Amino acid sequence: MVTINLGLLHYVVDHVYGALMHRSKISPPFFSGGWGGSKLELLERMITQLFPDMAGQNWPPTSIQPIWKTVWESRTACLREGVFRTSCDEQLLSALPPECHNARVAFLTPKGVPSHRMACVVHLAGTGDHTFERRLRLGGPLLKENIATMVLESPFYGQRRPSLQRGARLLCVSDLLLLGSATIGEARSLLHWLDSEEGIGKMGVCGLSMGGVHAAMVGSLHPTPVATLPFLSPHSAVVAFCEGILKHATAWEALREELAAQHAAMTLEEVKERMRNVLSHTDVTRFPIPKNPNAVIFVAATDDGYIPKHSVLELQKAWPGSEVRWVTGGHVSSFLLHNNEFRRAIVDGLNRLQWKDESSL
């Protein structure tokens, strides 16, 4: 009888998928356009100024007023799509490509439920998730639990993708920081809109992979308690691009040549060290502990070829009271097979929050 090591199989599937997607010539590598020049310098400067004061701040999110249209309506549910001007500040707005300036969002709600007895979770995009559909499928079954789903189209993705960008392959390293900064600001504004305009009783934020990193940041920075649900996510983009499979999808030679032109000849290891320094700005362990860490649930895979276990555990350690749940599988197989576990985490995270009208008593 042949014994199959399923953990190894899941890990191998991740690497086979990664080889097909990231080592072939089907699509260009990440950051083929280089570091981003003055844009990267601007972003690093802004983030560096932010961190010393972050723990003591409750920045109010920027108010937005989406313009809505109804996509479909049934007896029990309604799907609307909205557009709003990105809530980035002027400095970030000037660095964003014009295609990214208008944000798009889908909003799936149950009918016949008063808003103060309804929960809503904002779903953020993972790498390569250009449409609303997958996240609406994840959230759809939660309607019966009176949980609405709001799906944000990321900057640089979908209809917000710059004309020169192919697929999800960001042209410059600065684009990754821009994508994250804009996504976090927009998600916080959407949570504020759900609270102040819709009167939603409980709120959460979730995301897969890169979307989970952004969800953790949003949950950390939001001024009120929200359920924070990162799925298959590292604690930092350093892990994804310098340790995981995506290191094989990065244009290291183009990045090295740009640095060599500015300085002296550089080794590949020196280039990777520069990348680690830049992406250290995405380290969620540097962010404040969320207002209700008990409502933070990480779902991680046992044999993830993209995200090593130590990365998940670092964030749990930095946020005492948070919970890690393990699903059996790799990054790709868990993404495909464990939606029910993701939904259960959403329900449980929201159940650990008080209803808004109760918390004000």
mmCIF file of C-alpha atoms in Angstrom:
data_model
loop_
_atom_site.group_PDB
_atom_site.id
_atom_site.type_symbol
_atom_site.label_atom_id
_atom_site.label_comp_id
_atom_site.label_asym_id
_atom_site.label_seq_id
_atom_site.Cartn_x
_atom_site.Cartn_y
_atom_site.Cartn_z
ATOM 1 C CA MET A 1 0.000 0.000 0.000
ATOM 2 C CA VAL A 2 1.385 3.394 -1.021
ATOM 3 C CA THR A 3 1.238 6.099 1.647
ATOM 4 C CA ILE A 4 0.837 9.634 0.328
ATOM 5 C CA ASN A 5 2.109 12.550 2.392
ATOM 6 C CA LEU A 6 -0.775 14.969 1.810
ATOM 7 C CA GLY A 7 1.076 17.882 3.390
ATOM 8 C CA LEU A 8 3.950 17.449 0.953
ATOM 9 C CA LEU A 9 1.465 17.060 -1.915
ATOM 10 C CA HIS A 10 -0.224 20.385 -1.076
ATOM 11 C CA TYR A 11 3.167 22.081 -0.838
ATOM 12 C CA VAL A 12 4.212 20.620 -4.207
ATOM 13 C CA VAL A 13 0.944 21.797 -5.809
ATOM 14 C CA ASP A 14 1.749 25.346 -4.671
ATOM 15 C CA HIS A 15 5.201 25.102 -6.265
ATOM 16 C CA VAL A 16 3.901 23.572 -9.510
ATOM 17 C CA TYR A 17 1.264 26.304 -9.752
ATOM 18 C CA GLY A 18 3.917 28.885 -8.905
ATOM 19 C CA ALA A 19 6.229 27.540 -11.623
ATOM 20 C CA LEU A 20 3.458 27.718 -14.218
ATOM 21 C CA MET A 21 2.337 31.182 -13.174
ATOM 22 C CA HIS A 22 5.559 32.863 -12.115
ATOM 23 C CA ARG A 23 8.569 31.187 -13.736
ATOM 24 C CA SER A 24 7.160 30.808 -17.247
ATOM 25 C CA LYS A 25 7.282 33.558 -19.856
ATOM 26 C CA ILE A 26 3.480 33.717 -20.057
ATOM 27 C CA SER A 27 3.426 37.025 -18.212
ATOM 28 C CA PRO A 28 6.099 39.547 -17.206
ATOM 29 C CA PRO A 29 7.562 39.470 -13.693
ATOM 30 C CA PHE A 30 6.591 41.835 -10.904
ATOM 31 C CA PHE A 31 8.387 45.212 -10.881
ATOM 32 C CA SER A 32 9.854 45.027 -14.405
ATOM 33 C CA GLY A 33 9.648 48.847 -14.436
ATOM 34 C CA GLY A 34 11.990 49.166 -11.451
ATOM 35 C CA TRP A 35 11.666 50.731 -8.014
ATOM 36 C CA GLY A 36 9.459 53.705 -8.837
ATOM 37 C CA GLY A 37 11.918 56.582 -8.381
ATOM 38 C CA SER A 38 10.503 59.653 -6.656
ATOM 39 C CA LYS A 39 7.187 57.912 -5.945
ATOM 40 C CA LEU A 40 8.934 55.296 -3.827
ATOM 41 C CA GLU A 41 10.895 57.993 -1.988
ATOM 42 C CA LEU A 42 7.638 59.880 -1.282
ATOM 43 C CA LEU A 43 5.891 56.761 0.043
ATOM 44 C CA GLU A 44 8.802 55.705 2.226
ATOM 45 C CA ARG A 45 9.000 59.196 3.685
ATOM 46 C CA MET A 46 5.238 59.317 4.389
ATOM 47 C CA ILE A 47 5.211 55.881 6.036
ATOM 48 C CA THR A 48 8.330 56.604 8.102
ATOM 49 C CA GLN A 49 6.696 59.768 9.453
ATOM 50 C CA LEU A 50 3.570 57.825 10.287
ATOM 51 C CA PHE A 51 4.953 55.010 12.436
ATOM 52 C CA PRO A 52 6.266 56.879 15.504
ATOM 53 C CA ASP A 53 2.800 58.275 16.285
ATOM 54 C CA MET A 54 0.639 55.468 14.982
ATOM 55 C CA ALA A 55 -0.046 53.703 18.268
ATOM 56 C CA GLY A 56 -1.522 56.793 19.869
ATOM 57 C CA GLN A 57 -3.677 57.887 16.965
ATOM 58 C CA ASN A 58 -7.280 57.214 16.044
ATOM 59 C CA TRP A 59 -7.339 58.966 12.698
ATOM 60 C CA PRO A 60 -10.893 59.564 11.593
ATOM 61 C CA PRO A 61 -11.496 57.914 8.224
ATOM 62 C CA THR A 62 -12.233 60.217 5.288
ATOM 63 C CA SER A 63 -15.960 60.501 4.491
ATOM 64 C CA ILE A 64 -17.163 59.288 1.096
ATOM 65 C CA GLN A 65 -20.502 59.401 -0.749
ATOM 66 C CA PRO A 66 -20.718 56.499 -3.222
ATOM 67 C CA ILE A 67 -23.094 56.778 -6.174
ATOM 68 C CA TRP A 68 -25.111 53.547 -6.322
ATOM 69 C CA LYS A 69 -26.966 51.567 -8.982
ATOM 70 C CA THR A 70 -28.950 48.364 -8.435
ATOM 71 C CA VAL A 71 -27.543 45.358 -10.327
ATOM 72 C CA TRP A 72 -30.238 42.876 -9.299
ATOM 73 C CA GLU A 73 -32.868 42.423 -6.626
ATOM 74 C CA SER A 74 -34.695 39.345 -5.371
ATOM 75 C CA ARG A 75 -37.207 38.636 -2.637
ATOM 76 C CA THR A 76 -34.421 38.090 -0.088
ATOM 77 C CA ALA A 77 -31.372 40.058 -1.272
ATOM 78 C CA CYS A 78 -30.124 43.031 -3.275
ATOM 79 C CA LEU A 79 -26.827 43.672 -5.091
ATOM 80 C CA ARG A 80 -25.734 47.244 -5.744
ATOM 81 C CA GLU A 81 -22.561 48.621 -7.269
ATOM 82 C CA GLY A 82 -21.137 51.980 -6.302
ATOM 83 C CA VAL A 83 -18.454 54.422 -7.416
ATOM 84 C CA PHE A 84 -16.650 57.001 -5.297
ATOM 85 C CA ARG A 85 -13.581 59.185 -5.571
ATOM 86 C CA THR A 86 -10.676 57.533 -3.786
ATOM 87 C CA SER A 87 -10.291 58.839 -0.250
ATOM 88 C CA CYS A 88 -6.479 59.160 -0.531
ATOM 89 C CA ASP A 89 -4.895 62.423 0.536
ATOM 90 C CA GLU A 90 -3.545 64.759 -2.137
ATOM 91 C CA GLN A 91 0.041 63.481 -1.943
ATOM 92 C CA LEU A 92 -1.014 59.896 -2.570
ATOM 93 C CA LEU A 93 -3.527 60.959 -5.197
ATOM 94 C CA SER A 94 -0.779 62.691 -7.186
ATOM 95 C CA ALA A 95 1.258 59.472 -7.164
ATOM 96 C CA LEU A 96 -1.655 57.195 -8.162
ATOM 97 C CA PRO A 97 -2.226 56.532 -11.879
ATOM 98 C CA PRO A 98 -5.385 58.302 -13.174
ATOM 99 C CA GLU A 99 -7.094 54.925 -13.716
ATOM 100 C CA CYS A 100 -7.013 54.362 -9.943
ATOM 101 C CA HIS A 101 -8.672 57.631 -8.902
ATOM 102 C CA ASN A 102 -12.250 56.308 -8.903
ATOM 103 C CA ALA A 103 -12.993 53.363 -6.609
ATOM 104 C CA ARG A 104 -15.613 50.693 -7.383
ATOM 105 C CA VAL A 105 -17.474 48.643 -4.826
ATOM 106 C CA ALA A 106 -20.191 45.942 -4.766
ATOM 107 C CA PHE A 107 -22.646 45.740 -1.874
ATOM 108 C CA LEU A 108 -24.715 42.565 -1.306
ATOM 109 C CA THR A 109 -27.342 42.907 1.421
ATOM 110 C CA PRO A 110 -30.140 40.778 2.871
ATOM 111 C CA LYS A 111 -33.650 42.211 2.647
ATOM 112 C CA GLY A 112 -36.064 42.715 5.499
ATOM 113 C CA VAL A 113 -33.357 43.139 8.156
ATOM 114 C CA PRO A 114 -33.048 46.445 10.033
ATOM 115 C CA SER A 115 -29.567 47.877 9.531
ATOM 116 C CA HIS A 116 -28.803 48.020 13.261
ATOM 117 C CA ARG A 117 -29.356 44.233 13.384
ATOM 118 C CA MET A 118 -27.286 43.572 10.266
ATOM 119 C CA ALA A 119 -23.534 42.945 10.099
ATOM 120 C CA CYS A 120 -21.339 43.741 7.110
ATOM 121 C CA VAL A 121 -17.832 42.622 6.162
ATOM 122 C CA VAL A 122 -15.619 44.488 3.689
ATOM 123 C CA HIS A 123 -13.764 41.951 1.502
ATOM 124 C CA LEU A 124 -10.368 43.056 0.154
ATOM 125 C CA ALA A 125 -8.675 41.629 -2.938
ATOM 126 C CA GLY A 126 -5.910 39.060 -2.970
ATOM 127 C CA THR A 127 -3.177 39.109 -5.604
ATOM 128 C CA GLY A 128 -4.751 38.773 -9.048
ATOM 129 C CA ASP A 129 -8.388 39.130 -7.886
ATOM 130 C CA HIS A 130 -9.617 41.643 -10.474
ATOM 131 C CA THR A 131 -13.399 41.185 -10.158
ATOM 132 C CA PHE A 132 -16.166 41.129 -7.544
ATOM 133 C CA GLU A 133 -17.384 37.587 -8.302
ATOM 134 C CA ARG A 134 -15.176 35.352 -6.162
ATOM 135 C CA ARG A 135 -15.617 37.461 -3.043
ATOM 136 C CA LEU A 136 -19.377 37.750 -3.622
ATOM 137 C CA ARG A 137 -19.506 33.936 -3.807
ATOM 138 C CA LEU A 138 -17.636 33.759 -0.504
ATOM 139 C CA GLY A 139 -20.001 36.208 1.179
ATOM 140 C CA GLY A 140 -23.269 35.170 -0.489
ATOM 141 C CA PRO A 141 -24.104 32.215 1.814
ATOM 142 C CA LEU A 142 -23.700 34.550 4.829
ATOM 143 C CA LEU A 143 -26.856 36.443 3.847
ATOM 144 C CA LYS A 144 -28.871 33.860 5.795
ATOM 145 C CA GLU A 145 -26.886 34.912 8.882
ATOM 146 C CA ASN A 146 -27.892 38.561 8.227
ATOM 147 C CA ILE A 147 -24.303 39.365 7.168
ATOM 148 C CA ALA A 148 -23.902 41.681 4.195
ATOM 149 C CA THR A 149 -20.843 41.643 1.929
ATOM 150 C CA MET A 150 -19.048 44.691 0.570
ATOM 151 C CA VAL A 151 -16.366 44.059 -2.081
ATOM 152 C CA LEU A 152 -13.783 46.724 -2.945
ATOM 153 C CA GLU A 153 -12.027 46.684 -6.315
ATOM 154 C CA SER A 154 -8.368 47.329 -5.537
ATOM 155 C CA PRO A 155 -6.367 50.102 -7.163
ATOM 156 C CA PHE A 156 -4.227 48.661 -9.996
ATOM 157 C CA TYR A 157 -6.796 45.866 -10.506
ATOM 158 C CA GLY A 158 -9.881 45.375 -12.683
ATOM 159 C CA GLN A 159 -11.161 48.607 -14.212
ATOM 160 C CA ARG A 160 -8.589 50.476 -12.091
ATOM 161 C CA ARG A 161 -5.618 48.763 -13.745
ATOM 162 C CA PRO A 162 -3.131 51.158 -15.404
ATOM 163 C CA SER A 163 -2.992 50.804 -19.191
ATOM 164 C CA LEU A 164 0.650 49.653 -19.274
ATOM 165 C CA GLN A 165 0.227 46.988 -16.560
ATOM 166 C CA ARG A 166 -0.336 43.380 -17.618
ATOM 167 C CA GLY A 167 -2.599 41.395 -15.325
ATOM 168 C CA ALA A 168 -1.669 41.692 -11.658
ATOM 169 C CA ARG A 169 2.036 42.274 -12.378
ATOM 170 C CA LEU A 170 2.683 45.665 -10.833
ATOM 171 C CA LEU A 171 5.235 47.633 -12.836
ATOM 172 C CA CYS A 172 7.144 49.233 -9.952
ATOM 173 C CA VAL A 173 7.841 48.469 -6.304
ATOM 174 C CA SER A 174 6.238 51.819 -5.454
ATOM 175 C CA ASP A 175 2.967 50.510 -6.958
ATOM 176 C CA LEU A 176 2.760 47.846 -4.241
ATOM 177 C CA LEU A 177 2.955 50.486 -1.487
ATOM 178 C CA LEU A 178 0.519 52.733 -3.382
ATOM 179 C CA LEU A 179 -1.939 49.866 -3.799
ATOM 180 C CA GLY A 180 -1.776 49.111 -0.078
ATOM 181 C CA SER A 181 -2.033 52.717 1.083
ATOM 182 C CA ALA A 182 -5.018 53.469 -1.152
ATOM 183 C CA THR A 183 -6.783 50.199 -0.301
ATOM 184 C CA ILE A 184 -6.426 50.806 3.444
ATOM 185 C CA GLY A 185 -7.755 54.362 3.186
ATOM 186 C CA GLU A 186 -10.687 53.331 0.996
ATOM 187 C CA ALA A 187 -11.606 50.349 3.202
ATOM 188 C CA ARG A 188 -11.572 52.535 6.314
ATOM 189 C CA SER A 189 -13.801 55.050 4.518
ATOM 190 C CA LEU A 190 -16.224 52.272 3.553
ATOM 191 C CA LEU A 191 -16.419 51.066 7.168
ATOM 192 C CA HIS A 192 -17.080 54.651 8.250
ATOM 193 C CA TRP A 193 -19.832 54.936 5.609
ATOM 194 C CA LEU A 194 -21.420 51.664 6.776
ATOM 195 C CA ASP A 195 -21.414 52.973 10.341
ATOM 196 C CA SER A 196 -22.443 56.600 9.882
ATOM 197 C CA GLU A 197 -24.677 56.433 6.790
ATOM 198 C CA GLU A 198 -26.146 52.916 6.896
ATOM 199 C CA GLY A 199 -26.203 52.389 10.664
ATOM 200 C CA ILE A 200 -24.829 48.846 10.368
ATOM 201 C CA GLY A 201 -24.771 47.116 13.775
ATOM 202 C CA LYS A 202 -21.479 45.194 13.446
ATOM 203 C CA MET A 203 -18.638 45.430 10.957
ATOM 204 C CA GLY A 204 -15.643 43.416 9.855
ATOM 205 C CA VAL A 205 -12.884 43.316 7.264
ATOM 206 C CA CYS A 206 -11.383 40.253 5.622
ATOM 207 C CA GLY A 207 -9.126 39.299 2.748
ATOM 208 C CA LEU A 208 -7.169 36.443 1.243
ATOM 209 C CA SER A 209 -3.383 36.536 0.880
ATOM 210 C CA MET A 210 -2.411 40.157 0.061
ATOM 211 C CA GLY A 211 -5.978 41.155 0.919
ATOM 212 C CA GLY A 212 -5.500 39.647 4.363
ATOM 213 C CA VAL A 213 -2.440 41.822 5.003
ATOM 214 C CA HIS A 214 -4.500 44.886 4.088
ATOM 215 C CA ALA A 215 -7.426 43.647 6.219
ATOM 216 C CA ALA A 216 -5.116 43.330 9.228
ATOM 217 C CA MET A 217 -3.887 46.901 8.702
ATOM 218 C CA VAL A 218 -7.427 48.251 8.369
ATOM 219 C CA GLY A 219 -8.564 46.406 11.497
ATOM 220 C CA SER A 220 -5.556 47.759 13.364
ATOM 221 C CA LEU A 221 -6.103 51.382 12.367
ATOM 222 C CA HIS A 222 -9.885 51.620 12.527
ATOM 223 C CA PRO A 223 -11.021 53.807 15.446
ATOM 224 C CA THR A 224 -13.763 51.394 16.572
ATOM 225 C CA PRO A 225 -13.708 47.599 17.083
ATOM 226 C CA VAL A 226 -14.200 45.567 13.911
ATOM 227 C CA ALA A 227 -13.848 41.841 13.274
ATOM 228 C CA THR A 228 -10.479 41.403 11.551
ATOM 229 C CA LEU A 229 -10.111 38.267 9.441
ATOM 230 C CA PRO A 230 -6.887 37.689 7.478
ATOM 231 C CA PHE A 231 -6.962 34.443 5.466
ATOM 232 C CA LEU A 232 -3.801 32.715 4.139
ATOM 233 C CA SER A 233 -1.879 35.907 4.849
ATOM 234 C CA PRO A 234 1.694 36.741 5.880
ATOM 235 C CA HIS A 235 2.597 39.375 8.444
ATOM 236 C CA SER A 236 4.507 41.332 5.796
ATOM 237 C CA ALA A 237 5.016 41.533 2.026
ATOM 238 C CA VAL A 238 8.687 40.732 2.731
ATOM 239 C CA VAL A 239 7.607 37.128 3.291
ATOM 240 C CA ALA A 240 5.748 36.907 -0.020
ATOM 241 C CA PHE A 241 8.366 38.495 -2.263
ATOM 242 C CA CYS A 242 11.618 37.547 -0.516
ATOM 243 C CA GLU A 243 10.845 34.124 1.007
ATOM 244 C CA GLY A 244 7.808 32.576 -0.703
ATOM 245 C CA ILE A 245 7.178 31.489 -4.270
ATOM 246 C CA LEU A 246 6.740 35.073 -5.526
ATOM 247 C CA LYS A 247 10.494 35.597 -5.204
ATOM 248 C CA HIS A 248 10.654 33.657 -8.488
ATOM 249 C CA ALA A 249 8.239 36.139 -10.082
ATOM 250 C CA THR A 250 10.232 39.278 -9.267
ATOM 251 C CA ALA A 251 12.381 41.166 -11.808
ATOM 252 C CA TRP A 252 15.505 41.109 -9.656
ATOM 253 C CA GLU A 253 17.847 41.881 -12.542
ATOM 254 C CA ALA A 254 15.909 44.993 -13.594
ATOM 255 C CA LEU A 255 15.904 46.175 -9.975
ATOM 256 C CA ARG A 256 19.635 45.493 -9.687
ATOM 257 C CA GLU A 257 20.419 47.408 -12.875
ATOM 258 C CA GLU A 258 18.480 50.460 -11.690
ATOM 259 C CA LEU A 259 20.322 50.528 -8.356
ATOM 260 C CA ALA A 260 23.665 49.942 -10.075
ATOM 261 C CA ALA A 261 23.051 52.933 -12.330
ATOM 262 C CA GLN A 262 22.439 55.123 -9.274
ATOM 263 C CA HIS A 263 25.217 53.754 -7.086
ATOM 264 C CA ALA A 264 27.966 51.216 -7.674
ATOM 265 C CA ALA A 265 27.654 47.664 -8.901
ATOM 266 C CA MET A 266 25.420 45.704 -6.543
ATOM 267 C CA THR A 267 25.096 42.010 -5.855
ATOM 268 C CA LEU A 268 21.746 40.276 -6.061
ATOM 269 C CA GLU A 269 21.779 39.792 -2.304
ATOM 270 C CA GLU A 270 22.227 43.553 -1.783
ATOM 271 C CA VAL A 271 19.240 44.173 -4.062
ATOM 272 C CA LYS A 272 17.146 41.734 -2.044
ATOM 273 C CA GLU A 273 18.204 43.464 1.156
ATOM 274 C CA ARG A 274 17.010 46.780 -0.304
ATOM 275 C CA MET A 275 13.687 45.098 -1.123
ATOM 276 C CA ARG A 276 13.408 43.778 2.441
ATOM 277 C CA ASN A 277 13.981 47.299 3.772
ATOM 278 C CA VAL A 278 11.333 48.796 1.498
ATOM 279 C CA LEU A 279 8.758 46.090 2.202
ATOM 280 C CA SER A 280 9.397 46.251 5.953
ATOM 281 C CA HIS A 281 6.936 49.167 5.792
ATOM 282 C CA THR A 282 4.218 46.518 5.268
ATOM 283 C CA ASP A 283 5.065 44.655 8.500
ATOM 284 C CA VAL A 284 1.749 44.430 10.349
ATOM 285 C CA THR A 285 3.499 43.648 13.657
ATOM 286 C CA ARG A 286 4.499 47.329 13.698
ATOM 287 C CA PHE A 287 0.845 48.374 13.664
ATOM 288 C CA PRO A 288 -1.249 48.963 16.810
ATOM 289 C CA ILE A 289 -3.170 46.083 18.365
ATOM 290 C CA PRO A 290 -6.808 46.232 17.139
ATOM 291 C CA LYS A 291 -9.404 47.623 19.551
ATOM 292 C CA ASN A 292 -10.848 44.134 20.138
ATOM 293 C CA PRO A 293 -8.093 41.552 19.506
ATOM 294 C CA ASN A 294 -10.487 38.737 20.481
ATOM 295 C CA ALA A 295 -12.347 39.478 17.241
ATOM 296 C CA VAL A 296 -9.179 38.823 15.196
ATOM 297 C CA ILE A 297 -9.140 35.348 13.618
ATOM 298 C CA PHE A 298 -6.364 34.255 11.261
ATOM 299 C CA VAL A 299 -7.018 31.250 9.033
ATOM 300 C CA ALA A 300 -3.743 29.724 7.817
ATOM 301 C CA ALA A 301 -2.791 26.626 5.818
ATOM 302 C CA THR A 302 -0.634 23.836 7.227
ATOM 303 C CA ASP A 303 1.471 23.391 4.069
ATOM 304 C CA ASP A 304 1.486 26.793 2.402
ATOM 305 C CA GLY A 305 4.225 27.253 -0.205
ATOM 306 C CA TYR A 306 3.636 31.003 -0.285
ATOM 307 C CA ILE A 307 3.250 31.812 3.414
ATOM 308 C CA PRO A 308 5.468 30.035 5.998
ATOM 309 C CA LYS A 309 3.941 29.187 9.375
ATOM 310 C CA HIS A 310 6.345 31.428 11.305
ATOM 311 C CA SER A 311 4.891 34.487 9.566
ATOM 312 C CA VAL A 312 1.350 33.800 10.794
ATOM 313 C CA LEU A 313 2.560 33.069 14.314
ATOM 314 C CA GLU A 314 4.562 36.317 14.455
ATOM 315 C CA LEU A 315 1.400 38.338 13.998
ATOM 316 C CA GLN A 316 -0.557 36.289 16.530
ATOM 317 C CA LYS A 317 2.241 36.881 19.034
ATOM 318 C CA ALA A 318 2.182 40.634 18.324
ATOM 319 C CA TRP A 319 -1.594 40.741 18.862
ATOM 320 C CA PRO A 320 -2.324 38.882 22.151
ATOM 321 C CA GLY A 321 -5.887 37.608 22.272
ATOM 322 C CA SER A 322 -6.075 36.893 18.553
ATOM 323 C CA GLU A 323 -6.737 33.358 17.298
ATOM 324 C CA VAL A 324 -5.103 31.251 14.578
ATOM 325 C CA ARG A 325 -7.078 28.471 12.906
ATOM 326 C CA TRP A 326 -5.280 25.945 10.693
ATOM 327 C CA VAL A 327 -6.770 24.292 7.642
ATOM 328 C CA THR A 328 -5.132 21.296 5.980
ATOM 329 C CA GLY A 329 -3.707 22.257 2.635
ATOM 330 C CA GLY A 330 -1.484 24.580 0.673
ATOM 331 C CA HIS A 331 -2.110 28.130 -0.483
ATOM 332 C CA VAL A 332 -3.831 27.162 -3.742
ATOM 333 C CA SER A 333 -5.833 24.178 -2.430
ATOM 334 C CA SER A 334 -7.017 26.092 0.664
ATOM 335 C CA PHE A 335 -8.048 29.039 -1.503
ATOM 336 C CA LEU A 336 -10.217 26.620 -3.513
ATOM 337 C CA LEU A 337 -11.433 24.150 -0.879
ATOM 338 C CA HIS A 338 -11.827 25.911 2.475
ATOM 339 C CA ASN A 339 -14.399 28.634 1.889
ATOM 340 C CA ASN A 340 -16.615 27.195 4.606
ATOM 341 C CA GLU A 341 -13.800 27.638 7.148
ATOM 342 C CA PHE A 342 -13.379 31.242 6.013
ATOM 343 C CA ARG A 343 -17.118 31.838 6.422
ATOM 344 C CA ARG A 344 -17.089 30.261 9.888
ATOM 345 C CA ALA A 345 -14.288 32.605 10.934
ATOM 346 C CA ILE A 346 -16.305 35.591 9.660
ATOM 347 C CA VAL A 347 -19.358 34.534 11.684
ATOM 348 C CA ASP A 348 -17.315 33.819 14.822
ATOM 349 C CA GLY A 349 -15.341 37.073 14.584
ATOM 350 C CA LEU A 350 -18.541 39.109 14.307
ATOM 351 C CA ASN A 351 -20.088 37.183 17.212
ATOM 352 C CA ARG A 352 -17.243 38.435 19.414
ATOM 353 C CA LEU A 353 -18.349 42.037 18.886
ATOM 354 C CA GLN A 354 -21.179 43.826 20.644
ATOM 355 C CA TRP A 355 -24.009 45.276 18.607
ATOM 356 C CA LYS A 356 -23.514 48.997 18.200
ATOM 357 C CA ASP A 357 -26.663 49.929 20.135
ATOM 358 C CA GLU A 358 -25.550 47.684 23.044
ATOM 359 C CA SER A 359 -21.981 49.051 23.213
ATOM 360 C CA SER A 360 -23.267 52.611 23.582
ATOM 361 C CA LEU A 361 -25.322 51.777 26.674
#
